[in-house]
Every structure is written in C-alpha cells, then in structure tokens.
mmCIF file of the C-alpha atoms, coordinates in Angstrom:
data_MODEL
# 
_entry.id   MODEL 
# 
loop_
_atom_site.group_PDB 
_atom_site.id 
_atom_site.type_symbol 
_atom_site.label_atom_id 
_atom_site.label_alt_id 
_atom_site.label_comp_id 
_atom_site.label_asym_id 
_atom_site.label_entity_id 
_atom_site.label_seq_id 
_atom_site.pdbx_PDB_ins_code 
_atom_site.Cartn_x 
_atom_site.Cartn_y 
_atom_site.Cartn_z 
_atom_site.occupancy 
_atom_site.B_iso_or_equiv 
_atom_site.pdbx_formal_charge 
_atom_site.auth_seq_id 
_atom_site.auth_comp_id 
_atom_site.auth_asym_id 
_atom_site.auth_atom_id 
_atom_site.pdbx_PDB_model_num 
ATOM 1   C CA . MET A 1 1   ? 99.093  106.671 88.354  1.00 0.00 ? 1   MET A CA 1 
ATOM 2   C CA . GLU A 1 2   ? 95.757  104.844 88.222  1.00 0.00 ? 2   GLU A CA 1 
ATOM 3   C CA . ARG A 1 3   ? 96.816  102.304 90.832  1.00 0.00 ? 3   ARG A CA 1 
ATOM 4   C CA . TRP A 1 4   ? 97.474  105.148 93.259  1.00 0.00 ? 4   TRP A CA 1 
ATOM 5   C CA . GLN A 1 5   ? 94.024  106.734 92.970  1.00 0.00 ? 5   GLN A CA 1 
ATOM 6   C CA . GLY A 1 6   ? 92.366  106.894 96.371  1.00 0.00 ? 6   GLY A CA 1 
ATOM 7   C CA . ARG A 1 7   ? 95.636  106.075 98.150  1.00 0.00 ? 7   ARG A CA 1 
ATOM 8   C CA . VAL A 1 8   ? 97.043  108.280 100.912 1.00 0.00 ? 8   VAL A CA 1 
ATOM 9   C CA . ALA A 1 9   ? 100.130 110.462 100.507 1.00 0.00 ? 9   ALA A CA 1 
ATOM 10  C CA . LEU A 1 10  ? 101.860 112.551 103.163 1.00 0.00 ? 10  LEU A CA 1 
ATOM 11  C CA . VAL A 1 11  ? 103.643 115.637 101.849 1.00 0.00 ? 11  VAL A CA 1 
ATOM 12  C CA . THR A 1 12  ? 105.718 117.614 104.354 1.00 0.00 ? 12  THR A CA 1 
ATOM 13  C CA . GLY A 1 13  ? 106.361 121.270 103.634 1.00 0.00 ? 13  GLY A CA 1 
ATOM 14  C CA . ALA A 1 14  ? 103.185 121.368 101.544 1.00 0.00 ? 14  ALA A CA 1 
ATOM 15  C CA . SER A 1 15  ? 102.440 125.057 102.096 1.00 0.00 ? 15  SER A CA 1 
ATOM 16  C CA . VAL A 1 16  ? 104.738 126.511 99.413  1.00 0.00 ? 16  VAL A CA 1 
ATOM 17  C CA . GLY A 1 17  ? 107.098 125.723 96.570  1.00 0.00 ? 17  GLY A CA 1 
ATOM 18  C CA . ILE A 1 18  ? 107.872 122.148 95.602  1.00 0.00 ? 18  ILE A CA 1 
ATOM 19  C CA . GLY A 1 19  ? 105.765 120.700 98.430  1.00 0.00 ? 19  GLY A CA 1 
ATOM 20  C CA . ALA A 1 20  ? 102.678 122.625 97.316  1.00 0.00 ? 20  ALA A CA 1 
ATOM 21  C CA . ALA A 1 21  ? 103.267 121.655 93.671  1.00 0.00 ? 21  ALA A CA 1 
ATOM 22  C CA . VAL A 1 22  ? 103.663 117.962 94.559  1.00 0.00 ? 22  VAL A CA 1 
ATOM 23  C CA . ALA A 1 23  ? 100.562 118.024 96.785  1.00 0.00 ? 23  ALA A CA 1 
ATOM 24  C CA . ARG A 1 24  ? 98.539  119.639 93.989  1.00 0.00 ? 24  ARG A CA 1 
ATOM 25  C CA . ALA A 1 25  ? 99.784  117.153 91.378  1.00 0.00 ? 25  ALA A CA 1 
ATOM 26  C CA . LEU A 1 26  ? 98.927  114.162 93.586  1.00 0.00 ? 26  LEU A CA 1 
ATOM 27  C CA . VAL A 1 27  ? 95.424  115.535 94.282  1.00 0.00 ? 27  VAL A CA 1 
ATOM 28  C CA . GLN A 1 28  ? 95.019  116.108 90.551  1.00 0.00 ? 28  GLN A CA 1 
ATOM 29  C CA . GLN A 1 29  ? 95.808  112.399 90.047  1.00 0.00 ? 29  GLN A CA 1 
ATOM 30  C CA . GLY A 1 30  ? 93.142  111.329 92.543  1.00 0.00 ? 30  GLY A CA 1 
ATOM 31  C CA . MET A 1 31  ? 95.108  110.795 95.742  1.00 0.00 ? 31  MET A CA 1 
ATOM 32  C CA . LYS A 1 32  ? 94.157  111.722 99.302  1.00 0.00 ? 32  LYS A CA 1 
ATOM 33  C CA . VAL A 1 33  ? 97.002  114.009 100.322 1.00 0.00 ? 33  VAL A CA 1 
ATOM 34  C CA . VAL A 1 34  ? 97.779  114.963 103.897 1.00 0.00 ? 34  VAL A CA 1 
ATOM 35  C CA . GLY A 1 35  ? 99.732  118.192 103.475 1.00 0.00 ? 35  GLY A CA 1 
ATOM 36  C CA . CYS A 1 36  ? 101.583 119.278 106.571 1.00 0.00 ? 36  CYS A CA 1 
ATOM 37  C CA . ALA A 1 37  ? 103.444 122.445 107.506 1.00 0.00 ? 37  ALA A CA 1 
ATOM 38  C CA . ARG A 1 38  ? 103.974 124.674 110.520 1.00 0.00 ? 38  ARG A CA 1 
ATOM 39  C CA . SER A 1 39  ? 101.179 126.896 109.236 1.00 0.00 ? 39  SER A CA 1 
ATOM 40  C CA . VAL A 1 40  ? 98.227  125.545 107.247 1.00 0.00 ? 40  VAL A CA 1 
ATOM 41  C CA . ASP A 1 41  ? 96.695  128.769 105.890 1.00 0.00 ? 41  ASP A CA 1 
ATOM 42  C CA . LYS A 1 42  ? 98.292  128.317 102.459 1.00 0.00 ? 42  LYS A CA 1 
ATOM 43  C CA . ILE A 1 43  ? 97.497  124.584 102.399 1.00 0.00 ? 43  ILE A CA 1 
ATOM 44  C CA . GLU A 1 44  ? 93.846  125.374 103.171 1.00 0.00 ? 44  GLU A CA 1 
ATOM 45  C CA . LYS A 1 45  ? 93.817  127.829 100.255 1.00 0.00 ? 45  LYS A CA 1 
ATOM 46  C CA . LEU A 1 46  ? 95.429  125.224 97.975  1.00 0.00 ? 46  LEU A CA 1 
ATOM 47  C CA . ALA A 1 47  ? 92.868  122.619 99.106  1.00 0.00 ? 47  ALA A CA 1 
ATOM 48  C CA . ALA A 1 48  ? 90.042  124.991 98.169  1.00 0.00 ? 48  ALA A CA 1 
ATOM 49  C CA . GLU A 1 49  ? 91.665  125.634 94.763  1.00 0.00 ? 49  GLU A CA 1 
ATOM 50  C CA . CYS A 1 50  ? 91.971  121.884 94.127  1.00 0.00 ? 50  CYS A CA 1 
ATOM 51  C CA . GLN A 1 51  ? 88.335  121.348 95.062  1.00 0.00 ? 51  GLN A CA 1 
ATOM 52  C CA . SER A 1 52  ? 87.195  124.273 92.875  1.00 0.00 ? 52  SER A CA 1 
ATOM 53  C CA . ALA A 1 53  ? 89.194  122.872 89.969  1.00 0.00 ? 53  ALA A CA 1 
ATOM 54  C CA . GLY A 1 54  ? 87.294  119.597 90.304  1.00 0.00 ? 54  GLY A CA 1 
ATOM 55  C CA . PHE A 1 55  ? 90.366  117.455 90.958  1.00 0.00 ? 55  PHE A CA 1 
ATOM 56  C CA . PRO A 1 56  ? 89.395  113.888 91.889  1.00 0.00 ? 56  PRO A CA 1 
ATOM 57  C CA . GLY A 1 57  ? 91.619  113.737 94.974  1.00 0.00 ? 57  GLY A CA 1 
ATOM 58  C CA . THR A 1 58  ? 91.508  115.546 98.282  1.00 0.00 ? 58  THR A CA 1 
ATOM 59  C CA . LEU A 1 59  ? 94.041  117.741 100.083 1.00 0.00 ? 59  LEU A CA 1 
ATOM 60  C CA . ILE A 1 60  ? 93.826  117.534 103.868 1.00 0.00 ? 60  ILE A CA 1 
ATOM 61  C CA . PRO A 1 61  ? 95.760  120.326 105.636 1.00 0.00 ? 61  PRO A CA 1 
ATOM 62  C CA . TYR A 1 62  ? 97.529  119.292 108.847 1.00 0.00 ? 62  TYR A CA 1 
ATOM 63  C CA . LYS A 1 63  ? 99.474  121.606 111.149 1.00 0.00 ? 63  LYS A CA 1 
ATOM 64  C CA . CYS A 1 64  ? 102.717 119.973 112.225 1.00 0.00 ? 64  CYS A CA 1 
ATOM 65  C CA . ASP A 1 65  ? 106.083 121.425 113.206 1.00 0.00 ? 65  ASP A CA 1 
ATOM 66  C CA . LEU A 1 66  ? 108.545 118.701 112.226 1.00 0.00 ? 66  LEU A CA 1 
ATOM 67  C CA . SER A 1 67  ? 111.032 119.916 114.815 1.00 0.00 ? 67  SER A CA 1 
ATOM 68  C CA . VAL A 1 68  ? 108.621 118.884 117.601 1.00 0.00 ? 68  VAL A CA 1 
ATOM 69  C CA . GLU A 1 69  ? 108.508 115.122 118.168 1.00 0.00 ? 69  GLU A CA 1 
ATOM 70  C CA . GLU A 1 70  ? 105.113 115.212 119.881 1.00 0.00 ? 70  GLU A CA 1 
ATOM 71  C CA . GLU A 1 71  ? 103.555 116.909 116.841 1.00 0.00 ? 71  GLU A CA 1 
ATOM 72  C CA . ILE A 1 72  ? 105.013 114.280 114.494 1.00 0.00 ? 72  ILE A CA 1 
ATOM 73  C CA . LEU A 1 73  ? 103.680 111.452 116.663 1.00 0.00 ? 73  LEU A CA 1 
ATOM 74  C CA . SER A 1 74  ? 100.283 113.136 116.860 1.00 0.00 ? 74  SER A CA 1 
ATOM 75  C CA . MET A 1 75  ? 100.169 113.587 113.077 1.00 0.00 ? 75  MET A CA 1 
ATOM 76  C CA . PHE A 1 76  ? 100.931 109.927 112.393 1.00 0.00 ? 76  PHE A CA 1 
ATOM 77  C CA . SER A 1 77  ? 98.400  108.835 114.997 1.00 0.00 ? 77  SER A CA 1 
ATOM 78  C CA . ALA A 1 78  ? 95.739  110.977 113.305 1.00 0.00 ? 78  ALA A CA 1 
ATOM 79  C CA . ILE A 1 79  ? 96.676  109.636 109.864 1.00 0.00 ? 79  ILE A CA 1 
ATOM 80  C CA . LYS A 1 80  ? 96.461  106.054 111.127 1.00 0.00 ? 80  LYS A CA 1 
ATOM 81  C CA . THR A 1 81  ? 93.070  106.702 112.731 1.00 0.00 ? 81  THR A CA 1 
ATOM 82  C CA . LEU A 1 82  ? 91.537  108.643 109.842 1.00 0.00 ? 82  LEU A CA 1 
ATOM 83  C CA . HIS A 1 83  ? 93.174  106.998 106.826 1.00 0.00 ? 83  HIS A CA 1 
ATOM 84  C CA . GLN A 1 84  ? 94.568  103.663 108.074 1.00 0.00 ? 84  GLN A CA 1 
ATOM 85  C CA . GLY A 1 85  ? 98.081  104.663 107.070 1.00 0.00 ? 85  GLY A CA 1 
ATOM 86  C CA . VAL A 1 86  ? 100.232 106.226 104.378 1.00 0.00 ? 86  VAL A CA 1 
ATOM 87  C CA . ASP A 1 87  ? 101.058 104.799 100.951 1.00 0.00 ? 87  ASP A CA 1 
ATOM 88  C CA . ILE A 1 88  ? 103.497 107.510 99.842  1.00 0.00 ? 88  ILE A CA 1 
ATOM 89  C CA . CYS A 1 89  ? 105.591 109.894 101.928 1.00 0.00 ? 89  CYS A CA 1 
ATOM 90  C CA . ILE A 1 90  ? 107.253 112.940 100.364 1.00 0.00 ? 90  ILE A CA 1 
ATOM 91  C CA . ASN A 1 91  ? 109.701 114.362 102.915 1.00 0.00 ? 91  ASN A CA 1 
ATOM 92  C CA . ASN A 1 92  ? 110.011 117.848 101.469 1.00 0.00 ? 92  ASN A CA 1 
ATOM 93  C CA . ALA A 1 93  ? 110.047 120.168 104.485 1.00 0.00 ? 93  ALA A CA 1 
ATOM 94  C CA . GLY A 1 94  ? 112.973 122.502 104.925 1.00 0.00 ? 94  GLY A CA 1 
ATOM 95  C CA . LEU A 1 95  ? 113.835 125.807 106.507 1.00 0.00 ? 95  LEU A CA 1 
ATOM 96  C CA . ALA A 1 96  ? 115.430 128.898 105.014 1.00 0.00 ? 96  ALA A CA 1 
ATOM 97  C CA . LEU A 1 97  ? 116.279 132.012 106.999 1.00 0.00 ? 97  LEU A CA 1 
ATOM 98  C CA . PRO A 1 98  ? 117.577 135.302 105.549 1.00 0.00 ? 98  PRO A CA 1 
ATOM 99  C CA . GLU A 1 99  ? 121.149 134.772 106.793 1.00 0.00 ? 99  GLU A CA 1 
ATOM 100 C CA . PRO A 1 100 ? 123.867 135.775 104.304 1.00 0.00 ? 100 PRO A CA 1 
ATOM 101 C CA . LEU A 1 101 ? 126.773 133.328 104.209 1.00 0.00 ? 101 LEU A CA 1 
ATOM 102 C CA . LEU A 1 102 ? 129.505 135.841 105.029 1.00 0.00 ? 102 LEU A CA 1 
ATOM 103 C CA . SER A 1 103 ? 127.641 138.201 107.343 1.00 0.00 ? 103 SER A CA 1 
ATOM 104 C CA . GLY A 1 104 ? 124.826 136.026 108.696 1.00 0.00 ? 104 GLY A CA 1 
ATOM 105 C CA . LYS A 1 105 ? 124.538 134.914 112.291 1.00 0.00 ? 105 LYS A CA 1 
ATOM 106 C CA . THR A 1 106 ? 125.949 131.502 113.093 1.00 0.00 ? 106 THR A CA 1 
ATOM 107 C CA . GLU A 1 107 ? 122.838 130.591 115.087 1.00 0.00 ? 107 GLU A CA 1 
ATOM 108 C CA . GLY A 1 108 ? 120.648 131.180 112.030 1.00 0.00 ? 108 GLY A CA 1 
ATOM 109 C CA . TRP A 1 109 ? 122.821 128.857 109.934 1.00 0.00 ? 109 TRP A CA 1 
ATOM 110 C CA . ARG A 1 110 ? 122.909 126.262 112.713 1.00 0.00 ? 110 ARG A CA 1 
ATOM 111 C CA . THR A 1 111 ? 119.111 126.321 112.874 1.00 0.00 ? 111 THR A CA 1 
ATOM 112 C CA . MET A 1 112 ? 118.796 125.878 109.095 1.00 0.00 ? 112 MET A CA 1 
ATOM 113 C CA . LEU A 1 113 ? 121.328 123.039 109.014 1.00 0.00 ? 113 LEU A CA 1 
ATOM 114 C CA . ASP A 1 114 ? 119.747 121.312 111.998 1.00 0.00 ? 114 ASP A CA 1 
ATOM 115 C CA . TYR A 1 115 ? 116.279 121.554 110.503 1.00 0.00 ? 115 TYR A CA 1 
ATOM 116 C CA . SER A 1 116 ? 117.347 120.447 107.051 1.00 0.00 ? 116 SER A CA 1 
ATOM 117 C CA . GLY A 1 117 ? 119.173 117.414 108.410 1.00 0.00 ? 117 GLY A CA 1 
ATOM 118 C CA . SER A 1 118 ? 122.685 118.291 107.246 1.00 0.00 ? 118 SER A CA 1 
ATOM 119 C CA . GLN A 1 119 ? 124.092 117.233 110.598 1.00 0.00 ? 119 GLN A CA 1 
ATOM 120 C CA . PRO A 1 120 ? 123.498 113.853 112.203 1.00 0.00 ? 120 PRO A CA 1 
ATOM 121 C CA . TRP A 1 121 ? 122.134 115.489 115.342 1.00 0.00 ? 121 TRP A CA 1 
ATOM 122 C CA . GLY A 1 122 ? 119.746 117.719 113.371 1.00 0.00 ? 122 GLY A CA 1 
ATOM 123 C CA . ARG A 1 123 ? 116.077 117.905 114.282 1.00 0.00 ? 123 ARG A CA 1 
ATOM 124 C CA . ALA A 1 124 ? 115.097 116.995 110.741 1.00 0.00 ? 124 ALA A CA 1 
ATOM 125 C CA . VAL A 1 125 ? 117.091 113.784 111.056 1.00 0.00 ? 125 VAL A CA 1 
ATOM 126 C CA . LEU A 1 126 ? 114.960 112.989 114.091 1.00 0.00 ? 126 LEU A CA 1 
ATOM 127 C CA . SER A 1 127 ? 111.944 113.856 111.977 1.00 0.00 ? 127 SER A CA 1 
ATOM 128 C CA . GLN A 1 128 ? 113.127 111.571 109.146 1.00 0.00 ? 128 GLN A CA 1 
ATOM 129 C CA . GLU A 1 129 ? 113.905 108.783 111.607 1.00 0.00 ? 129 GLU A CA 1 
ATOM 130 C CA . LEU A 1 130 ? 110.456 109.125 113.151 1.00 0.00 ? 130 LEU A CA 1 
ATOM 131 C CA . HIS A 1 131 ? 108.819 109.206 109.716 1.00 0.00 ? 131 HIS A CA 1 
ATOM 132 C CA . THR A 1 132 ? 110.626 106.013 108.772 1.00 0.00 ? 132 THR A CA 1 
ATOM 133 C CA . ARG A 1 133 ? 109.829 104.252 112.037 1.00 0.00 ? 133 ARG A CA 1 
ATOM 134 C CA . LEU A 1 134 ? 106.168 105.261 111.851 1.00 0.00 ? 134 LEU A CA 1 
ATOM 135 C CA . LEU A 1 135 ? 105.803 104.542 108.126 1.00 0.00 ? 135 LEU A CA 1 
ATOM 136 C CA . VAL A 1 136 ? 107.296 101.040 108.038 1.00 0.00 ? 136 VAL A CA 1 
ATOM 137 C CA . PRO A 1 137 ? 104.177 99.329  109.469 1.00 0.00 ? 137 PRO A CA 1 
ATOM 138 C CA . PHE A 1 138 ? 102.014 101.192 106.940 1.00 0.00 ? 138 PHE A CA 1 
ATOM 139 C CA . LEU A 1 139 ? 104.267 100.518 103.967 1.00 0.00 ? 139 LEU A CA 1 
ATOM 140 C CA . GLY A 1 140 ? 104.658 96.831  104.781 1.00 0.00 ? 140 GLY A CA 1 
ATOM 141 C CA . SER A 1 141 ? 101.126 96.311  103.488 1.00 0.00 ? 141 SER A CA 1 
ATOM 142 C CA . LEU A 1 142 ? 102.248 97.534  100.065 1.00 0.00 ? 142 LEU A CA 1 
ATOM 143 C CA . GLU A 1 143 ? 103.965 94.206  99.450  1.00 0.00 ? 143 GLU A CA 1 
ATOM 144 C CA . GLN A 1 144 ? 100.621 92.534  98.907  1.00 0.00 ? 144 GLN A CA 1 
ATOM 145 C CA . ASN A 1 145 ? 99.507  95.392  96.634  1.00 0.00 ? 145 ASN A CA 1 
ATOM 146 C CA . MET A 1 146 ? 102.707 95.652  94.603  1.00 0.00 ? 146 MET A CA 1 
ATOM 147 C CA . GLY A 1 147 ? 103.801 92.012  94.530  1.00 0.00 ? 147 GLY A CA 1 
ATOM 148 C CA . SER A 1 148 ? 107.204 92.567  96.134  1.00 0.00 ? 148 SER A CA 1 
ATOM 149 C CA . SER A 1 149 ? 108.638 94.116  99.247  1.00 0.00 ? 149 SER A CA 1 
ATOM 150 C CA . PRO A 1 150 ? 109.136 97.889  99.157  1.00 0.00 ? 150 PRO A CA 1 
ATOM 151 C CA . PHE A 1 151 ? 112.203 97.247  101.366 1.00 0.00 ? 151 PHE A CA 1 
ATOM 152 C CA . PRO A 1 152 ? 114.645 95.088  99.351  1.00 0.00 ? 152 PRO A CA 1 
ATOM 153 C CA . PHE A 1 153 ? 117.390 95.745  101.894 1.00 0.00 ? 153 PHE A CA 1 
ATOM 154 C CA . ASP A 1 154 ? 115.372 93.673  104.413 1.00 0.00 ? 154 ASP A CA 1 
ATOM 155 C CA . GLN A 1 155 ? 115.669 90.573  102.250 1.00 0.00 ? 155 GLN A CA 1 
ATOM 156 C CA . PRO A 1 156 ? 118.710 88.342  102.953 1.00 0.00 ? 156 PRO A CA 1 
ATOM 157 C CA . SER A 1 157 ? 119.436 87.779  99.240  1.00 0.00 ? 157 SER A CA 1 
ATOM 158 C CA . SER A 1 158 ? 119.581 91.506  98.491  1.00 0.00 ? 158 SER A CA 1 
ATOM 159 C CA . PRO A 1 159 ? 122.992 92.961  97.509  1.00 0.00 ? 159 PRO A CA 1 
ATOM 160 C CA . LEU A 1 160 ? 122.077 96.003  99.602  1.00 0.00 ? 160 LEU A CA 1 
# 
C-alpha cells in the first residue's frame, strides 16, 4: 500500500457499512479519500474519528446523490479542481428499502433495482457510466506510474 499513500480515492456509499469500512481502511493507509453519500453527517463523524486516531490519510466528506447526474458531474469537477483527479474508485453505493419480497410495493422494488443497477436503464447504471467516463482521463495517468495501461482491453493485442 505504500505506493498509494497520498493518492486520491473516491468511495461511494461511504456513510455506512462496507463503504465506511473501506473509506476508513484507505485513510488508515495514508490515502486522501473523498467519501460521498446522499447525507454526509456520518462521513463527517468518521472523518473526525480518523483524525482523532492519528491516521495518516484524510477523509473528505462530499454530499452527492448518485441518482442525480448534475450532482455526479459537480462532484467530479470538484475532485478534479481540488485533487487533480482520482487514483482509485470504489463504486459501493446502493439502496435498500424495507419492502418485503412477497408483500412489498412494486415501486419500492423498482426503485431499489434501478438504483442498484440491476436493470440496464437503472439510474445507478447511468451513475456507473458517468463514473467511468469521468474517471478515464484521470486513470490514464496511472500508466506512467504503474508501468502499464490500467485498461488492457484498449490495447489491440489484448485477448479481451
């Protein structure tokens, strides 16, 4: 992990669960982590805990609803301006509503599936597509840092 110290990571869904644990672990390893979620209260608390613990990295809370394209674009613009890009992106965000399978409302399930990208027209798929489109220019610079392209499928000789 030493080569990643001081690098920038984006962790979506960083307010709770796996996203919060990943954000904390990356900060503990010395990374600058932009943690985004629809609400940043819990990320702000986690950032304070990481700072109090003396972790070498930094957690930067960022409010972003990944179902709103304008918020995604704004987040990436801010990251580019403040941090010159992203080195690692952890697409962790998801949505869970209290809708039982047999008795739950169809609209609740549709919302969860759309957000989690299970359908090709889902909002999260748009979010993932936007993340990819916005990250490619940032990640292209990794080739010089890593010695090979992070996108082997772009190379003509690749079996992918």
